[in-house]
Short mmCIF file of C-alpha atoms in Angstrom, two decimals:
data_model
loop_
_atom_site.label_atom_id
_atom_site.label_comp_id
_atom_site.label_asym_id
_atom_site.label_seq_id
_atom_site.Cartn_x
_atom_site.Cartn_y
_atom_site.Cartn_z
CA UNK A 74 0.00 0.00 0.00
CA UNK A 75 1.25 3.07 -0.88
CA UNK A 76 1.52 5.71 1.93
CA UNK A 77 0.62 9.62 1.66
CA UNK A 78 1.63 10.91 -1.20
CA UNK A 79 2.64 14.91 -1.88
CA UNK A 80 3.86 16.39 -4.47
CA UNK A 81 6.16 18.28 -5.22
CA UNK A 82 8.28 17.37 -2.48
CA UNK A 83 10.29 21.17 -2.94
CA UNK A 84 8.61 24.40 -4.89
CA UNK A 85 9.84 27.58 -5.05
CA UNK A 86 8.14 30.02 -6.13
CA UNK A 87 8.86 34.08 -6.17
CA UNK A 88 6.60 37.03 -4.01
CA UNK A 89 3.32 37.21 -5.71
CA UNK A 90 3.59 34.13 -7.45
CA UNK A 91 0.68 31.46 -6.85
CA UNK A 92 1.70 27.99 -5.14
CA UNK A 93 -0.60 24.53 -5.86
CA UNK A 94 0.36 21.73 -3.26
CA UNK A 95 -1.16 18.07 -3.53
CA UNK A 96 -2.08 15.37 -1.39
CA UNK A 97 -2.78 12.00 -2.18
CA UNK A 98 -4.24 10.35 0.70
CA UNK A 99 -3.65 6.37 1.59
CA UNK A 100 -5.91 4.20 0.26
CA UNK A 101 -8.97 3.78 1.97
CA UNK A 102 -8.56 6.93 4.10
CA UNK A 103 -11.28 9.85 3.27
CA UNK A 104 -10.07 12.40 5.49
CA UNK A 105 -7.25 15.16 4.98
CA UNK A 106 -5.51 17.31 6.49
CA UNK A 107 -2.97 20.03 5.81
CA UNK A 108 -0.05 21.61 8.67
CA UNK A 109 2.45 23.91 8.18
CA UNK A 110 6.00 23.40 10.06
CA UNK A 111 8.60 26.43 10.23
CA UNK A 112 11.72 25.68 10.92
CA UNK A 113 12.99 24.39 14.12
CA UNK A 114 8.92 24.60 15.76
CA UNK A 115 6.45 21.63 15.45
CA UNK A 116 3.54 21.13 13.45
CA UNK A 117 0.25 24.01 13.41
CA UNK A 118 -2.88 22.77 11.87
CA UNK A 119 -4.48 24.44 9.07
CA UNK A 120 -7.34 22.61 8.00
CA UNK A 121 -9.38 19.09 7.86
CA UNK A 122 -11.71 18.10 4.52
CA UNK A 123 -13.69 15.05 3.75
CA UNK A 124 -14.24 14.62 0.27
CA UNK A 125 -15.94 17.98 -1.24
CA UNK A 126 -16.15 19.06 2.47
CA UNK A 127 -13.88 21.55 4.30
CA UNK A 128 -14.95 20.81 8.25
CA UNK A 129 -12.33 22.72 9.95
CA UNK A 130 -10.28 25.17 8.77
CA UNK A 131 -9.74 27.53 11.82
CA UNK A 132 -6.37 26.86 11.36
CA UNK A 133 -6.34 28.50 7.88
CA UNK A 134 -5.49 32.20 7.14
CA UNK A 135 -8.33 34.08 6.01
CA UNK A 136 -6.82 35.66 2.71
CA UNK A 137 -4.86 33.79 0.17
CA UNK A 138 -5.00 30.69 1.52
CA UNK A 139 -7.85 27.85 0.41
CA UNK A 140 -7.83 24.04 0.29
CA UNK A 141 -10.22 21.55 -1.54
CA UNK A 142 -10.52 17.71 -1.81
CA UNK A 143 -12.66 17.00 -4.54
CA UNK A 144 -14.84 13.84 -5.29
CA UNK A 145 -12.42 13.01 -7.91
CA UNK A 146 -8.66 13.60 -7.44
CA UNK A 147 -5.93 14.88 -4.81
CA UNK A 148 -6.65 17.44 -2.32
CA UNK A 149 -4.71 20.67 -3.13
CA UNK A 150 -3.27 23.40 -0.99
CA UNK A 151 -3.72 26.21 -2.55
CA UNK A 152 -1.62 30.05 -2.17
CA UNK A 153 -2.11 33.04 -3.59
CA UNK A 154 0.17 35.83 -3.88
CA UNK A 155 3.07 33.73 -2.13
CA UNK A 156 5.06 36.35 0.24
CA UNK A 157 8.06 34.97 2.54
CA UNK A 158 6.63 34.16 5.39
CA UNK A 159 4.58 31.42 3.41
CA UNK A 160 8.16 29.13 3.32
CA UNK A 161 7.95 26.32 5.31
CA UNK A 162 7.30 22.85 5.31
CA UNK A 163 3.44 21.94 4.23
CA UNK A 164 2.58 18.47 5.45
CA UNK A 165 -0.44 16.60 4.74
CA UNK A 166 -1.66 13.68 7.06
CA UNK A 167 -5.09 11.07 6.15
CA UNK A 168 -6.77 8.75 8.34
CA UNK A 169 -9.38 6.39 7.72
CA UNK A 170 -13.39 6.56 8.39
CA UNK A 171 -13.56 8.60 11.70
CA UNK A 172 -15.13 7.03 14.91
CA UNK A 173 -16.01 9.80 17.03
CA UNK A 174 -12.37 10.41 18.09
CA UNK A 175 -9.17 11.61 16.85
CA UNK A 176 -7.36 8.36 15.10
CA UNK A 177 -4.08 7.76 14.21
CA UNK A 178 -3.26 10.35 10.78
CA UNK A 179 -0.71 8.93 8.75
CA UNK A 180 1.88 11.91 7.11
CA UNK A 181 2.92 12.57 3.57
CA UNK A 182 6.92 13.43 3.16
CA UNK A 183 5.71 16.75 2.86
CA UNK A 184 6.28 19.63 0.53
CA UNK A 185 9.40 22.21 1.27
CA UNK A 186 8.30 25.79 -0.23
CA UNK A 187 11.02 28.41 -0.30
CA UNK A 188 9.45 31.71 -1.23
CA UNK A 189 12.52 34.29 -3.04
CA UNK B 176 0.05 28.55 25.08
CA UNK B 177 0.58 25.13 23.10
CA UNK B 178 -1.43 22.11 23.98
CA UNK B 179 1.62 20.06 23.63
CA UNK B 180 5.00 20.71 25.23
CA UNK B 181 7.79 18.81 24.77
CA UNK B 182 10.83 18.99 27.45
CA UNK B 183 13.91 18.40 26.98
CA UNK B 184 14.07 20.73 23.61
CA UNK B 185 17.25 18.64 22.92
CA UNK B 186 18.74 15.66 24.03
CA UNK B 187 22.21 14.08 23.43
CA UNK B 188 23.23 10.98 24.63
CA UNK B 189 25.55 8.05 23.95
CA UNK B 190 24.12 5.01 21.75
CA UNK B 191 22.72 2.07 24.11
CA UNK B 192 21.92 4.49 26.48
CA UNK B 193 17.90 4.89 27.31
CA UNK B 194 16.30 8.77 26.11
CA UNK B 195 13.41 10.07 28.18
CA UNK B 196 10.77 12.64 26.48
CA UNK B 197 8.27 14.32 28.33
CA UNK B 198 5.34 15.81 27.12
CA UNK B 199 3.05 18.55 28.84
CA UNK B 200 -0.55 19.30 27.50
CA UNK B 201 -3.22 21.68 28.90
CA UNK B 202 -7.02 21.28 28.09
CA UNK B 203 -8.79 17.12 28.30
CA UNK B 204 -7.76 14.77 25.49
CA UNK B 205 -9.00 11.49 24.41
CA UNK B 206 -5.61 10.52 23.23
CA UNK B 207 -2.27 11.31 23.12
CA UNK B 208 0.16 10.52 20.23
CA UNK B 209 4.24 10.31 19.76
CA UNK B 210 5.69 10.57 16.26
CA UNK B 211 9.08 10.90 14.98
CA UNK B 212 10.62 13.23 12.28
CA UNK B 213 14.28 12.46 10.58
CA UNK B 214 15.78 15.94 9.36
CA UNK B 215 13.79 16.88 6.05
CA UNK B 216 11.43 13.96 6.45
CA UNK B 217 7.72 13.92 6.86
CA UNK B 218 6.39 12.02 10.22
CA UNK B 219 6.26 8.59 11.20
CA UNK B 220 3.70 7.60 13.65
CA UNK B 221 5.31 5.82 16.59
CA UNK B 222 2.53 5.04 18.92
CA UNK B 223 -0.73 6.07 20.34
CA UNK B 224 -2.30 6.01 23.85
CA UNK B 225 -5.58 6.67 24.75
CA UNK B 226 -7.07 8.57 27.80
CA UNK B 227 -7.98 5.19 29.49
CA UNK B 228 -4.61 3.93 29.22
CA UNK B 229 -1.70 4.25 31.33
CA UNK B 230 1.20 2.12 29.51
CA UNK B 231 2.23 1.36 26.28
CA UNK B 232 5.24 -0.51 25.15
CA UNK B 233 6.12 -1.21 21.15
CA UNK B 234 9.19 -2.63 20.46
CA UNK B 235 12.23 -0.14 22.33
CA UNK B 236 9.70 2.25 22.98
CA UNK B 237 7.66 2.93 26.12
CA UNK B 238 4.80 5.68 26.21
CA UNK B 239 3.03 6.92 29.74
CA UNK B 240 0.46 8.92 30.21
CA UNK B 241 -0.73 10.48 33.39
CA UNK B 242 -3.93 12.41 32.93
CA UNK B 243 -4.04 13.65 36.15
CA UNK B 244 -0.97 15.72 35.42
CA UNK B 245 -1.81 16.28 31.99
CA UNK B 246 1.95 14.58 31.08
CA UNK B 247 3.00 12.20 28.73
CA UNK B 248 6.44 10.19 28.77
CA UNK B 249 8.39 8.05 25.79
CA UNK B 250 11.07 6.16 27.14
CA UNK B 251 13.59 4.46 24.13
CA UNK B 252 14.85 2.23 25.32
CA UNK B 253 18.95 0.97 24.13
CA UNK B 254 19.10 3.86 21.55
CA UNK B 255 20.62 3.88 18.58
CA UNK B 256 22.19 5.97 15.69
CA UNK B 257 19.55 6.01 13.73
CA UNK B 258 16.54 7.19 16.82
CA UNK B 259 18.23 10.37 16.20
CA UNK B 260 15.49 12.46 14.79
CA UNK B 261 12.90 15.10 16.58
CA UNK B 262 10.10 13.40 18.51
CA UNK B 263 6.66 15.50 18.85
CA UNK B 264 4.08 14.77 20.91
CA UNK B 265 0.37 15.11 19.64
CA UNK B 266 -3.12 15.29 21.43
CA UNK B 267 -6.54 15.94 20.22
CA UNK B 268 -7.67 19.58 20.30
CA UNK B 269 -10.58 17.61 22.84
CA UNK B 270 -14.62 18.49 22.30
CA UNK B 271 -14.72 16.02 19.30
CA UNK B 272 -11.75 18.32 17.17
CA UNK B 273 -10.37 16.32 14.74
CA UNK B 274 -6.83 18.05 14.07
CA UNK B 275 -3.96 16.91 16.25
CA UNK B 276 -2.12 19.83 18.07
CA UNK B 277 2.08 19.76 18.69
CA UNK B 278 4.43 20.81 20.88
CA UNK B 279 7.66 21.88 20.12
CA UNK B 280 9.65 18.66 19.96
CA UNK B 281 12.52 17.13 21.47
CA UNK B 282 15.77 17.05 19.19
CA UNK B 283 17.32 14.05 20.10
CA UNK B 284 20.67 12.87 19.38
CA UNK B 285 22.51 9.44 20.12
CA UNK B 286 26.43 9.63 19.57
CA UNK B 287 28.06 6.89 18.60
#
C-alpha cells in the first residue's frame, strides 16, 4: 500500500507568485488534512476536509489561503500571492473513516516551499 | 500557550543508552500521540495512547500517560544511531476536534 503521497516534495516560487500543493491520501482513508511546520517549531494545523467538504479550517489564514478535496482527485493546498513568510514545510496527514475520536493520521513526506 | 510541550528541547546521549521525552498538554484529550521526524522527512507515527490507558510498550519504545498531570512520557529504550530524529508529541484539540495539536519537539541525538 502506498503511503501519503505529496507532491512536489520542494517548490519555489517568487513574491506574488501562486503555489498549488497536492495530497494523495492512503488508500482507503477519506479524510485530509494540511499543517504547516517552520523551521525548528512543530507542526500548526491548518485545516481538515472530507471529500468535497472543508470541516475545519480555523487553522487557515483568512486571505490567500484555500484548500479543496474533490470527489475526484488529490486534495490541493492552494496560495495566492506567495510572500516569505509562506516558506515552510506543508505536510499533509489522512486517516481512515472517523469514529467519534481523533485516530491515528498517517503523514505525507511533505512539501518544502522556499518563497525568493 | 501550546497544547503540547515537549521537554527536553534537545537531548544528546551516547548510543545504548535509554532517552526520556516528556510531554506537557493543557485542556482534556481522548488521546495522546508520539511521532518521529528524521531531518527533512515527513512524520512517522510511533505510537498512540488513549485517555484510558496508562502504559504502552512497542518494540524499544515505552509511552506513559498520566492524565491527572496532563503529562505524557516516551522512554527508548537501548538507543541507537539512527533514533536520532525530533520526537513530537500530539493530542486531540478535545470536544470532538479532529486536528492533532504539537508541541515543540525534542531534538534528540545518540552519539556513537
Amino acid at each position: 500500500n502506498a503511503g501519503v503521497m505529496q507532491n512536489p516534495r520542494h517548490l519555489v516560487r517568487r513574491r506574488g507568485q501562486e503555489a498549488r500543493l497536492r495530497c494523495s491520501p492512503m488508500k482507503g482513508h477519506s479524510h485530509v488534512y494540511w499543517y504547516r511546520q517552520l523551521p525548528e517549531e512543530g507542526l500548526k494545523f491548518m485545516v481538515y476536509l472530507q471529500k468535497e467538504n472543508i470541516i475545519d479550517e480555523s487553522g487557515m489564514p483568512k486571505e490567500r489561503f484555500s484548500a479543496e478535496f474533490p470527489k475526484e482527485g488529490p486534495s490541493i493546498l492552494r496560495i495566492q500571492q506567495v510572500v516569505r513568510g509562506d516558506s515552510a514545510a506543508y505536510f499533509c496527514a489522512s486517516s481512515p473513516r472517523q469514529r467519534g475520536i481523533t485516530d491515528t493520521q498517517y503523514f505525507g513526506p511533505g512539501t518544502r516551499l522556499t518563497v525568493l | 500557550s501550546q497544547q503540547g510541550e515537549e521537554d527536553p528541547q534537545a537531548l544528546s546521549i551516547q548510543e545504548g543508552e535509554n532517552a526520556t521525552m516528556n510531554c506537557s498538554y493543557k485542556t482534556s484529550i481522548n488521546n495522546l500521540q508520539w511521532y518521529r521526524q528524521n531531518s527533512g522527512r515527513g512524520l512517522v507515527h510511533l505510537i498512540l495512547i488513549r485517555s484510558n490507558e496508562r502504559e504502552k510498550h512497542s518494540g524499544r519504545l515505552r509511552v506513559t500517560l498520566d492524565t491527572s498531570k496532563k503529562s505524557s512520557s516516551l522512554l527508548i529504550t537501548a538507543s541507537r544511531a539512527a533514533d536520532t530524529a525530533s520526537y513530537f508529541c500530539a493530542t486531540d484539540a478535545g470536544q470532538g476536534a479532529q486536528k492533532l495539536v504539537f508541541g515543540q519537539g525534542t531534538r534528540l541525538t545518540i552519539n556513537p
